[in-house]
Coordinates of C-alpha atoms and ligand atoms in Angstrom, one line a residue:
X173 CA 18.8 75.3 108.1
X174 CA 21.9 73.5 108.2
X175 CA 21.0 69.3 110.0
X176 CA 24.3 68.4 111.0
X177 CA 23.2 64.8 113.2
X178 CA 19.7 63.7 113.8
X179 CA 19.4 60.5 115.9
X180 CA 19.1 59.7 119.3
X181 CA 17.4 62.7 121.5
X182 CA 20.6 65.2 119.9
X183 CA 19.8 67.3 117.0
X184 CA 22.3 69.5 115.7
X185 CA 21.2 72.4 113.4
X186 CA 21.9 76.2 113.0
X187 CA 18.8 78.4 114.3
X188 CA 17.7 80.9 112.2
X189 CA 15.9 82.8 115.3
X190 CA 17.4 84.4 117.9
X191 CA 15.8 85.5 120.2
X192 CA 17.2 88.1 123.4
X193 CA 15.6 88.6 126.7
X194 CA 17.2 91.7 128.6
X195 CA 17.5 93.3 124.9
X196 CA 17.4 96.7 125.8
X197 CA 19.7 96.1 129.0
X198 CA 23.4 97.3 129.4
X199 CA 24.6 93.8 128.2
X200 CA 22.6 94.1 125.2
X201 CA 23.5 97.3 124.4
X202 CA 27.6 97.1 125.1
X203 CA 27.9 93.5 124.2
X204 CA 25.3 91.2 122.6
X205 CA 24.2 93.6 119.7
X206 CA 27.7 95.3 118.7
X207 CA 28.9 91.4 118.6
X208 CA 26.0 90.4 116.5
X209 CA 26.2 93.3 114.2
X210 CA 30.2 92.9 114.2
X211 CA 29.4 89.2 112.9
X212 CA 26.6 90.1 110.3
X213 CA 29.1 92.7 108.7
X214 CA 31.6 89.6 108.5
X215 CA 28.9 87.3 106.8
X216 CA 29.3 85.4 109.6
X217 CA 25.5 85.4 110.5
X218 CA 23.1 82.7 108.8
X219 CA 21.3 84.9 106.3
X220 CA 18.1 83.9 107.5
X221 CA 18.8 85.0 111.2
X222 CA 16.3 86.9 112.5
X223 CA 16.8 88.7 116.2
X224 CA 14.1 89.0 118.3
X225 CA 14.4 91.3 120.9
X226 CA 12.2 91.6 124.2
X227 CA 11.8 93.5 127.3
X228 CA 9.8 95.1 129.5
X229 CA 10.5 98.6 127.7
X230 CA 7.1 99.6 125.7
X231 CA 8.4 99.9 122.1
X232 CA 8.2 98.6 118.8
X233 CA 10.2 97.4 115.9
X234 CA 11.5 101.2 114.9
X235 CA 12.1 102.1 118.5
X236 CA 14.2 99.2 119.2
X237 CA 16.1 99.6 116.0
X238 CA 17.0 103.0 116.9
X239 CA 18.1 102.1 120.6
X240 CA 20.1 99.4 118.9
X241 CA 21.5 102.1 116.3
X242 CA 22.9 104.1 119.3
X243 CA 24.4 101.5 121.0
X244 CA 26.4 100.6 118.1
X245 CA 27.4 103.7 117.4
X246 CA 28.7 103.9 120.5
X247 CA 30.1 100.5 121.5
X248 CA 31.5 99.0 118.1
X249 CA 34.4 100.7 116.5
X250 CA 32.8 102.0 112.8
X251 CA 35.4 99.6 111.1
X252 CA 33.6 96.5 112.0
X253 CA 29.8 98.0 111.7
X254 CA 29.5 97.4 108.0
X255 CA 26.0 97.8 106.8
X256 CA 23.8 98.7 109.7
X257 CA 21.0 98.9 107.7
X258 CA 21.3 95.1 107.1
X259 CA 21.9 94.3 110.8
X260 CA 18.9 96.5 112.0
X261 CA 16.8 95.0 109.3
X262 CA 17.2 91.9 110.9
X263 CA 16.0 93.1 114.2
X264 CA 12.2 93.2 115.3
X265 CA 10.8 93.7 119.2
X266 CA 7.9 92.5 121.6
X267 CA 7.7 93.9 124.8
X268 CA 7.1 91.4 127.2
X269 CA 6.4 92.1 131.1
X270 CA 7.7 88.4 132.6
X271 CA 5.6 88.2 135.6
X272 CA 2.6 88.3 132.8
X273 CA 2.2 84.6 131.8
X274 CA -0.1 86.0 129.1
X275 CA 2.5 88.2 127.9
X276 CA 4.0 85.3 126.4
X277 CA 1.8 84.6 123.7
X278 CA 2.3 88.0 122.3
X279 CA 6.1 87.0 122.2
X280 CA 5.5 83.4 120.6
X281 CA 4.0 84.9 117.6
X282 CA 6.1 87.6 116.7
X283 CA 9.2 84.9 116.8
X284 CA 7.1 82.7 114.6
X285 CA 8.0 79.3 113.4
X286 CA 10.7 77.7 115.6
X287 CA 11.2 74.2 113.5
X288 CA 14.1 75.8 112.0
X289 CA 16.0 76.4 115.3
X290 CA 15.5 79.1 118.1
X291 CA 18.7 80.0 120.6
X292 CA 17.1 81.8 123.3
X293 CA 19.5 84.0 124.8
X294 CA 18.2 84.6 129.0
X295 CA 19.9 88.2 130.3
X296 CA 17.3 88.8 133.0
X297 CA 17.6 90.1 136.7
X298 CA 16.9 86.3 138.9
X299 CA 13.4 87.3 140.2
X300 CA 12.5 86.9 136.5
X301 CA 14.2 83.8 135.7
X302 CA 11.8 81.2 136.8
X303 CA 8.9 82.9 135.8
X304 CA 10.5 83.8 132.2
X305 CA 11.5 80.0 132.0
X306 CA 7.7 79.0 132.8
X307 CA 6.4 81.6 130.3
X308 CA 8.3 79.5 127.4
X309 CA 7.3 76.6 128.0
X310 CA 3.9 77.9 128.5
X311 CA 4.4 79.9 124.9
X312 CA 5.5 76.4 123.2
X313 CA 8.4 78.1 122.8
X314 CA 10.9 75.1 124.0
X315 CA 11.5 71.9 122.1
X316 CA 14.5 70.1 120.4
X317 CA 15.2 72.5 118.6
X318 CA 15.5 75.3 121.0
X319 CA 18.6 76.1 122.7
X320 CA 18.9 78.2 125.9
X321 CA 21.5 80.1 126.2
X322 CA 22.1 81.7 130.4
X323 CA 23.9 84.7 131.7
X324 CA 25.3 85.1 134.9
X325 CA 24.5 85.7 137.7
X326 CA 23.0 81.9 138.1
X327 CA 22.1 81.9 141.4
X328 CA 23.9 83.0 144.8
X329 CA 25.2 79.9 146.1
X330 CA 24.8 75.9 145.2
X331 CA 21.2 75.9 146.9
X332 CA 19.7 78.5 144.6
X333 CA 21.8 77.9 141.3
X334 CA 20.5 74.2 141.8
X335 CA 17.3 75.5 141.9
X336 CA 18.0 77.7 138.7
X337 CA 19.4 74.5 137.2
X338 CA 16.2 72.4 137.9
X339 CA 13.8 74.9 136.6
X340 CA 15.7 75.2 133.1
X341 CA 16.7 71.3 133.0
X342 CA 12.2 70.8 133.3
X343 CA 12.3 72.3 129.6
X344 CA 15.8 71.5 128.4
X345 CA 18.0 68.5 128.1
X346 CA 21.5 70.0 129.2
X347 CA 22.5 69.5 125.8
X348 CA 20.4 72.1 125.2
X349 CA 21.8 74.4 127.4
X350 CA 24.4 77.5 127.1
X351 CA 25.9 78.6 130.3
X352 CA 28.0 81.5 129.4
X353 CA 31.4 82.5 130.8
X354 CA 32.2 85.0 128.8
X355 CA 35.7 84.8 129.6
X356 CA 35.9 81.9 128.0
X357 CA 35.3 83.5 124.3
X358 CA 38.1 85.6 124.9
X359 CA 40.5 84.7 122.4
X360 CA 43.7 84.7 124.8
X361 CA 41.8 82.6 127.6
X362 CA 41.5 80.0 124.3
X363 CA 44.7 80.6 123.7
X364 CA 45.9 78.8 126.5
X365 CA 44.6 75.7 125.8
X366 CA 46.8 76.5 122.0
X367 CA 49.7 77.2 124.5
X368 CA 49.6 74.2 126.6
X369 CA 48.1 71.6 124.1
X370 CA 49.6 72.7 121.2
X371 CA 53.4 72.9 122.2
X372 CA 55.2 69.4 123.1
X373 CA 57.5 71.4 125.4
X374 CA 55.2 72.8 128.1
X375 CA 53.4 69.8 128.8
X376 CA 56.4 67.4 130.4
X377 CA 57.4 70.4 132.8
X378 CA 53.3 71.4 133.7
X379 CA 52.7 69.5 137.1
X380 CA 54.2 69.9 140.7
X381 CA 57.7 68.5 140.1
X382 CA 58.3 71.6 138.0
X383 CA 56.2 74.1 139.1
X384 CA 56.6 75.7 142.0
X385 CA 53.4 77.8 142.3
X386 CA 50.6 79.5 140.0
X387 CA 49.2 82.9 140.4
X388 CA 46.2 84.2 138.9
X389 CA 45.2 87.8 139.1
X390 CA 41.7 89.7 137.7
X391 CA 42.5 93.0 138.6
X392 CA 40.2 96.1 137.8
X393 CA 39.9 99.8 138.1
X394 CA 36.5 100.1 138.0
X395 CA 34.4 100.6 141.1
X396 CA 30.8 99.8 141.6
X397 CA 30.2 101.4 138.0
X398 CA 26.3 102.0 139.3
X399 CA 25.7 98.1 140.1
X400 CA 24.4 99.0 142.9
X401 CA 22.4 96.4 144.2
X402 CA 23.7 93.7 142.4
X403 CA 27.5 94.0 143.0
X404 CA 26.6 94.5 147.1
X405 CA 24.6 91.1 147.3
X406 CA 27.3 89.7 145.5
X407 CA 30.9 90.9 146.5
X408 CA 34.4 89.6 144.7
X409 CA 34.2 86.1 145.5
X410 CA 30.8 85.8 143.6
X411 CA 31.1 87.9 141.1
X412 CA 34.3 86.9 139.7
X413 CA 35.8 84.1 141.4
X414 CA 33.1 81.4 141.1
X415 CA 32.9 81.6 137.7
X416 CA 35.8 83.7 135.5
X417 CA 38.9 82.4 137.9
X418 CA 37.7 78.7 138.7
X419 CA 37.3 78.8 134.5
X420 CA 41.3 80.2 134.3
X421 CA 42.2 78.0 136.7
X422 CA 40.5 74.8 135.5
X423 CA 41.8 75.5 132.0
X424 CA 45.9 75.9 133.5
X425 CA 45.2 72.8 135.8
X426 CA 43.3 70.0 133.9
X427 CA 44.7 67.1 132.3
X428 CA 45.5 67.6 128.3
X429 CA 41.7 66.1 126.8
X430 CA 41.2 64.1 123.8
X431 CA 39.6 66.4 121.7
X432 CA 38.5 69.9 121.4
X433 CA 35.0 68.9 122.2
X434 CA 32.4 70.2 124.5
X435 CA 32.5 66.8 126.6
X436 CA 36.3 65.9 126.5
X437 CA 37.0 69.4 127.6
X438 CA 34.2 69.9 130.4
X439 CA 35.0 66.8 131.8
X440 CA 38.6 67.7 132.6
X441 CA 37.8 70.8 133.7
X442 CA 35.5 69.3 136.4
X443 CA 37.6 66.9 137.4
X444 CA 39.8 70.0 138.6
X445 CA 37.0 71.9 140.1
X446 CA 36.0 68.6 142.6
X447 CA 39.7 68.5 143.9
X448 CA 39.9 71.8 145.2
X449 CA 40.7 71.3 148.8
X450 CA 39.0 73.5 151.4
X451 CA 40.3 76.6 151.7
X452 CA 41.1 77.5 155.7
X453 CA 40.6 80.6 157.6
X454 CA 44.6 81.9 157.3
X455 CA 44.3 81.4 152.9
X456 CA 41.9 84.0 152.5
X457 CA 42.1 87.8 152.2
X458 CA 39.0 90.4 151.7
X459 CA 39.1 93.7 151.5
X460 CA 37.1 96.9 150.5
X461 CA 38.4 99.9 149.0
X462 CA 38.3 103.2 150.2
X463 CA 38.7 106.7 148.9
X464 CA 42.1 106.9 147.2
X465 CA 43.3 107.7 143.5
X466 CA 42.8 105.8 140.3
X467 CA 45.1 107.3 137.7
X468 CA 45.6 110.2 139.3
X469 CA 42.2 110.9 139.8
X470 CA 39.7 110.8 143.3
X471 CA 37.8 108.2 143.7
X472 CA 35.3 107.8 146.5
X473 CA 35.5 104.8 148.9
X474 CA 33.0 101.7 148.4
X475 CA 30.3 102.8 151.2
X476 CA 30.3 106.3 149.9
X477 CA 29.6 105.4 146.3
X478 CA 26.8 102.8 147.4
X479 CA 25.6 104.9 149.8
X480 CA 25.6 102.8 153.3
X481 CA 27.8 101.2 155.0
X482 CA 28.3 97.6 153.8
X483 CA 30.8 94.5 154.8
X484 CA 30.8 93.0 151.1
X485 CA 34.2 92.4 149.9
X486 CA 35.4 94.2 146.7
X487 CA 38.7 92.1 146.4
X488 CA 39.6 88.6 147.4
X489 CA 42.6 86.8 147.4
X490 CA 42.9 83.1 147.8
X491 CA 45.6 80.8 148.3
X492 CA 44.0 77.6 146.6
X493 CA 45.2 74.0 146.0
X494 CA 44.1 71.2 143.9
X495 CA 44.4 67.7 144.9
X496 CA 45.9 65.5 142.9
X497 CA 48.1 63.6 141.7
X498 CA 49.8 66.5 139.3
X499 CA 49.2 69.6 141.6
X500 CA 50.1 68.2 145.5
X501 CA 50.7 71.2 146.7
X502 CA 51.3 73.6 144.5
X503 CA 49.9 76.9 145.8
X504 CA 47.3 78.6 143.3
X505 CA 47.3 82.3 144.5
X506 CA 44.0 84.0 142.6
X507 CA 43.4 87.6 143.2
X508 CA 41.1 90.2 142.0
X509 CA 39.5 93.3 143.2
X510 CA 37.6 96.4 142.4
X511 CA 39.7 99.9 142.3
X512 CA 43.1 98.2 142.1
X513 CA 45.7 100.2 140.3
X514 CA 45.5 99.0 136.9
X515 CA 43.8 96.9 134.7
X516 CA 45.0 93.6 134.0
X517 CA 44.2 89.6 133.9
X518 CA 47.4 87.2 133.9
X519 CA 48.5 84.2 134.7
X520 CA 52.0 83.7 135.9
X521 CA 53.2 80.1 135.9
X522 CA 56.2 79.8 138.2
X523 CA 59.0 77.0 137.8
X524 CA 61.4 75.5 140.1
X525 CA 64.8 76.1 140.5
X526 CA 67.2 74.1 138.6
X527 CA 67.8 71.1 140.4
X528 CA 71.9 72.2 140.1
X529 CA 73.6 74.9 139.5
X530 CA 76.7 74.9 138.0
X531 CA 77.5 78.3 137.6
X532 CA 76.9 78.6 141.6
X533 CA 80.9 77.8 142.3
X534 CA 81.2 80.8 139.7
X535 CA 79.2 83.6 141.5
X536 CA 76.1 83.5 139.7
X537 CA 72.5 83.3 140.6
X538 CA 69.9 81.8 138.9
X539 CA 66.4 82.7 139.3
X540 CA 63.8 80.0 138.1
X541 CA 62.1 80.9 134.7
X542 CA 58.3 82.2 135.0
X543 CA 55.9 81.9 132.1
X544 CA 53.2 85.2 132.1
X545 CA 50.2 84.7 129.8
X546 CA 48.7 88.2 130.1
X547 CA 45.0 88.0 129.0
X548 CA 44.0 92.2 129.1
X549 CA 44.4 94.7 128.2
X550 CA 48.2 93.3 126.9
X551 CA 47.8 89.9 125.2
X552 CA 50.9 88.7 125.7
X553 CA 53.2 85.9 126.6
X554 CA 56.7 86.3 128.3
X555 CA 58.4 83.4 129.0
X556 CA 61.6 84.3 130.9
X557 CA 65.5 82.4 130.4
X558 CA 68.2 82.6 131.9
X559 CA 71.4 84.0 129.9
X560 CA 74.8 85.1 130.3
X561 CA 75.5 88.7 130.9
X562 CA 77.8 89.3 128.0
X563 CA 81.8 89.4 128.8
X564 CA 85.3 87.7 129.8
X565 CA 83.8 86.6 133.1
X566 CA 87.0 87.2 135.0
X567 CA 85.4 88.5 138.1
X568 CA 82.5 85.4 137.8
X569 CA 80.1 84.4 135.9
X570 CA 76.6 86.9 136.0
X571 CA 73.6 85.7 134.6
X572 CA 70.4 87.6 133.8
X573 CA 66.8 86.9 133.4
X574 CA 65.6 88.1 129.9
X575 CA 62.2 87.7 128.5
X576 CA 61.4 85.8 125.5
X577 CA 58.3 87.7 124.4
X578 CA 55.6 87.5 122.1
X579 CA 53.0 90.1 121.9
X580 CA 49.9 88.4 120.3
X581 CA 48.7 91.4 118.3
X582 CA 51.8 91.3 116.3
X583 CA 52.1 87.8 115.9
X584 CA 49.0 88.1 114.2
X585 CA 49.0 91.7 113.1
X586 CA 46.1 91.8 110.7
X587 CA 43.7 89.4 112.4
X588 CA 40.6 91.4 114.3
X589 CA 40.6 91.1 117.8
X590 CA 37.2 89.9 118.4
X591 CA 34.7 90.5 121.3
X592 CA 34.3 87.3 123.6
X593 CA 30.5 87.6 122.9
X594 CA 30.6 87.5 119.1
X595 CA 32.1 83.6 119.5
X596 CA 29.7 83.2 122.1
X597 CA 26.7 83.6 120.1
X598 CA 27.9 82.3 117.0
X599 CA 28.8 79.5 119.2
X600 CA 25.2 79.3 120.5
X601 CA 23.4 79.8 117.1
X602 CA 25.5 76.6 115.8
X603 CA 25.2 74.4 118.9
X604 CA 29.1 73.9 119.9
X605 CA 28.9 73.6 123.9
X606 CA 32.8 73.8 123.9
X607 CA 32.8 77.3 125.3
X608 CA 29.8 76.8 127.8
X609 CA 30.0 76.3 131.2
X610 CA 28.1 72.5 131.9
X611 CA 25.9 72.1 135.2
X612 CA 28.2 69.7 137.1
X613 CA 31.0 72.6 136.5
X614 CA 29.1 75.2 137.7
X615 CA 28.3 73.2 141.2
X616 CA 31.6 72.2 141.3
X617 CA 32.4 76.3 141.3
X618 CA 29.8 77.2 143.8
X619 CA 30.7 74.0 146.4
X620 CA 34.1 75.8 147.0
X621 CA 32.9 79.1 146.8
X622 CA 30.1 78.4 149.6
X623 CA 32.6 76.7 151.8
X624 CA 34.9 80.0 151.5
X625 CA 32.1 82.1 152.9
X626 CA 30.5 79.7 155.5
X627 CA 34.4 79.8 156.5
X628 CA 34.4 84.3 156.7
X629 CA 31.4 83.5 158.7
X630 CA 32.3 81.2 161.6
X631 CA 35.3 82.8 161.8
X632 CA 33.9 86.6 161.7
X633 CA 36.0 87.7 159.0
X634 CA 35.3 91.2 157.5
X635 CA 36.8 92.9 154.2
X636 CA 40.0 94.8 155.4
X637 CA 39.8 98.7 153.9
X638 CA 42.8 99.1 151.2
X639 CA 42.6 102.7 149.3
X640 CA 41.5 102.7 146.0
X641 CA 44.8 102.6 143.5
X642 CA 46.5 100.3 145.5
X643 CA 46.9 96.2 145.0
X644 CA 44.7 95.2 148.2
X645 CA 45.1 95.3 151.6
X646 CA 48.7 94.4 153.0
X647 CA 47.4 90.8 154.6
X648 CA 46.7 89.7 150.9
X649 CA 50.6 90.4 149.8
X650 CA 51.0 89.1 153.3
X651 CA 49.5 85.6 151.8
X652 CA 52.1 84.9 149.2
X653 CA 54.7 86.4 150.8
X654 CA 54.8 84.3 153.9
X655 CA 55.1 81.6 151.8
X656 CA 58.6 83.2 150.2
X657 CA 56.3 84.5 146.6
X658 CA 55.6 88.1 145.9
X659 CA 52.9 89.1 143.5
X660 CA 53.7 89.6 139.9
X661 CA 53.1 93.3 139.6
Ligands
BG6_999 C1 31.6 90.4 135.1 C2 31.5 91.0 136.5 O1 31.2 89.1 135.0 O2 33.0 90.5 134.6 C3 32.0 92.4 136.5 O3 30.2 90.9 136.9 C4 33.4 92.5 135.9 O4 32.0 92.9 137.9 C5 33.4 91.9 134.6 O5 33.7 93.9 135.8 C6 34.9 91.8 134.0 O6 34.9 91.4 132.7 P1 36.0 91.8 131.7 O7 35.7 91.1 130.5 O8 36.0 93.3 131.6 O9 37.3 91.4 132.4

């Protein structure tokens, strides 16, 4: 165990237990253990680790071994899998049945000794949070030197993630606590923070004399992908609004902070989140896709793959604003949505027009330069110029648009692309909160989000239909362009 500071009621260590609730779940399986094994291959795990996994599945050690086996084998790309041996040999199970207070005492001992440092990593359905989060206390499994570590979804709106909040926050000083994002262990949504903080040349132009408007668009292919129940209680706005685009769009907007530290960087980001101005009836889009084509294949509508007729919205749109002193009124148009035509996160950052011309008495237009930070699947930035067109100019002078482009892969041709989750827990197993979502954030997210729906409600708005394979319905291209922007496609 590595003690980093000891004083005060912060302790910083390295835990050598992990332990996962939800470990034989889908996020276990695609994510959490091809990102641990992906780090143990690279060394990067502390070599006493050990990874407790729990469930309400009845197997044992071998069993869970070979469910993790499988799902590396089909989730992590063989080049990054080194030894598997090694990485299953770390891993040992209880199952556990969270209702069962009892249950819990089983679990305690087959983590062991927890003065070395236990990150407790929660990926449970929310009927089994607060009983889960009673069980470990009850189990003696929380102290100072446990970390908890929480996986959306956190609640359904401010009332209930409070509640959430106040259960965990009886057993664990926030400090202690690891709300994930996992957008923000994506390497390019870090990136941006290199882009804007790292560069002396962005930063005098980033703020409403220079930018004319922001757009921000999570667009998917996938459909309800057999979420059934979860993805119709939820709908767009929950699922990927209140947390992954309030994260984009609190990293674009905040003021540069001091450090790269889990409080100066939080605290900006909230400041952001508590100026978003209410968003009014005529600044929202929903929609719901129907049958249509993905790719050139069929794909059923929304009610027909959940199997009843629903009013939850699969895509959103949202023209926001933040209120301050470096954003009055600059539009922030966020978009996302199931069954669109392709998949792909970006942020476009749109400047103003020259303030002058002076090739206007010469013919030639200008159009204002745009910076694109795509996130997936391309990681790349484009940041376009104006140039001359080439030639005598005797009829005029054209100008042209022409991308200055870096595609990150090549850049860094050589470096491993790494899953989000595989910073996330090594983030969690050392105790840096950079990359965690704090609780004021989080409430800050879900104030704005509740208003939104209270406002669909007393204004009876239901999700438009839009065919699956096409960017929404019309009223959300309807949104931007009214105000003179089209959607960067
Ligand atoms: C999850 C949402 O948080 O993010 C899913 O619940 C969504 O509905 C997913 O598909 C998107 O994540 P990514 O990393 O594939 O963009």
């Amino acid at each position: 165990m590595q003690l980093i500071r000891q004083g005060g009621a912060r302790v910083s260590f390295t835990a050598n237990r992990l332990l996962l609730f939800g470990a034989t779940g889908d996020l276990a399986k695609r994510m959490l253990l091809p990102s641990l094994c992906a780090l143990c291959a690279d060394g990067l795990l502390p070599d006493s680790l050990e990874i407790i996994g729990t469930a309400r599945s009845d197997l044992d050690d071998q069993a869970f071994r070979n469910l993790a086996r499988e799902a590396l084998e089909k989730f992590l790309p063989a080049d990054r899998r080194g030894s598997v041996a090694t990485f299953l040999n770390r891993l040992s199970y209880q199952p556990l049945d969270a209702t069962q207070e009892d249950h819990f005492g089983e679990l305690a001992k087959k983590v062991g000794p927890i003065d070395q440092g236990l990150a407790i990593f929660l990926s449970t359905a929310p009927s089994l949070f607060e009983p889960t989060i009673h069980g470990i206390i009850k189990a003696g499994l929380a102290g100072p030197k446990v970390r908890m570590c929480l996986e959306k979804p956190l609640g359904t709106d401010l009332e209930s993630s409070r509640h959430i909040n106040d259960a965990v926050a009886a057993a664990f000083p926030e400090d202690q606590i690891f709300r994930i994002d996992h957008y923000l262990g994506k390497e390019t949504v870090q990136n941006l923070l290199a882009l804007r903080f790292a560069n002396i040349f962005f930063e005098p132009l980033w703020n409403a004399a220079h930018i004319d408007h922001v757009q921000i668009t999570v667009a998917e292919t996938v459909g309800l992908e057999g979420r059934v129940g979860f993805y119709d209680d939820a709908g767009a706005l929950r699922d990927m609004v209140q947390n992954h685009m309030l994260q984009l769009l609190s990293l674009v907007a905040m003021e540069p902070p001091s450090s790269f530290d889990a409080t100066a960087v939080r605290d900006e980001k909230v400041k952001v989140l508590r100026c978003l101005r209410l968003v009014g009836p005529n600044e929202t889009v929903t929609g719901q896709y129907r049958a249509g084509a993905i790719g050139g294949e069929a794909v059923k509508g929304y009610d027909d793959e959940l199997g009843k007729e629903s009013n939850t919205e699969t895509f959103v749109a949202i023209k926001a604003h933040i209120d301050n002193w470096r954003w009055k009124n600059v539009p922030f148009y966020l978009r996302t949505g199931k069954r669109l035509p392709e998949r792909v996160t970006e942020i476009v950052v749109q400047f103003r027009h020259v303030p002058h011309s002076i090739f206007a008495g010469k013919g030639a237009r200008s159009t204002p330069n745009s910076l694109v930070i795509g996130i997936q699947p391309d990681e790349d930035i484009t940041l376009s110029l104006m140039a001359k067109v080439p030639g005598l100019d005797r009829g005029g002078i054209r100008l042209r648009s022409v991308p200055l482009d870096i595609a990150m892969p090549n850049a860094f041709a050589g470096v491993h692309r790494r899953i989000a989750y595989e910073r996330l827990l090594l983030d969690l197993i050392e105790g840096d909160q950079t990359l965690f979502v704090r609780r004021d954030e989080v409430e800050a997210q879900w104030d704005w989000v509740d208003a939104i729906r209270a406002s669909w409600t007393e204004h009876g708005m239901t999700p438009k239909g839009y065919p699956a394979g096409t960017w929404g319905p019309s009223a959300a291209i309807a949104l931007a362009e009214r105000d003179g922007v089209t959607w960067h496609e």
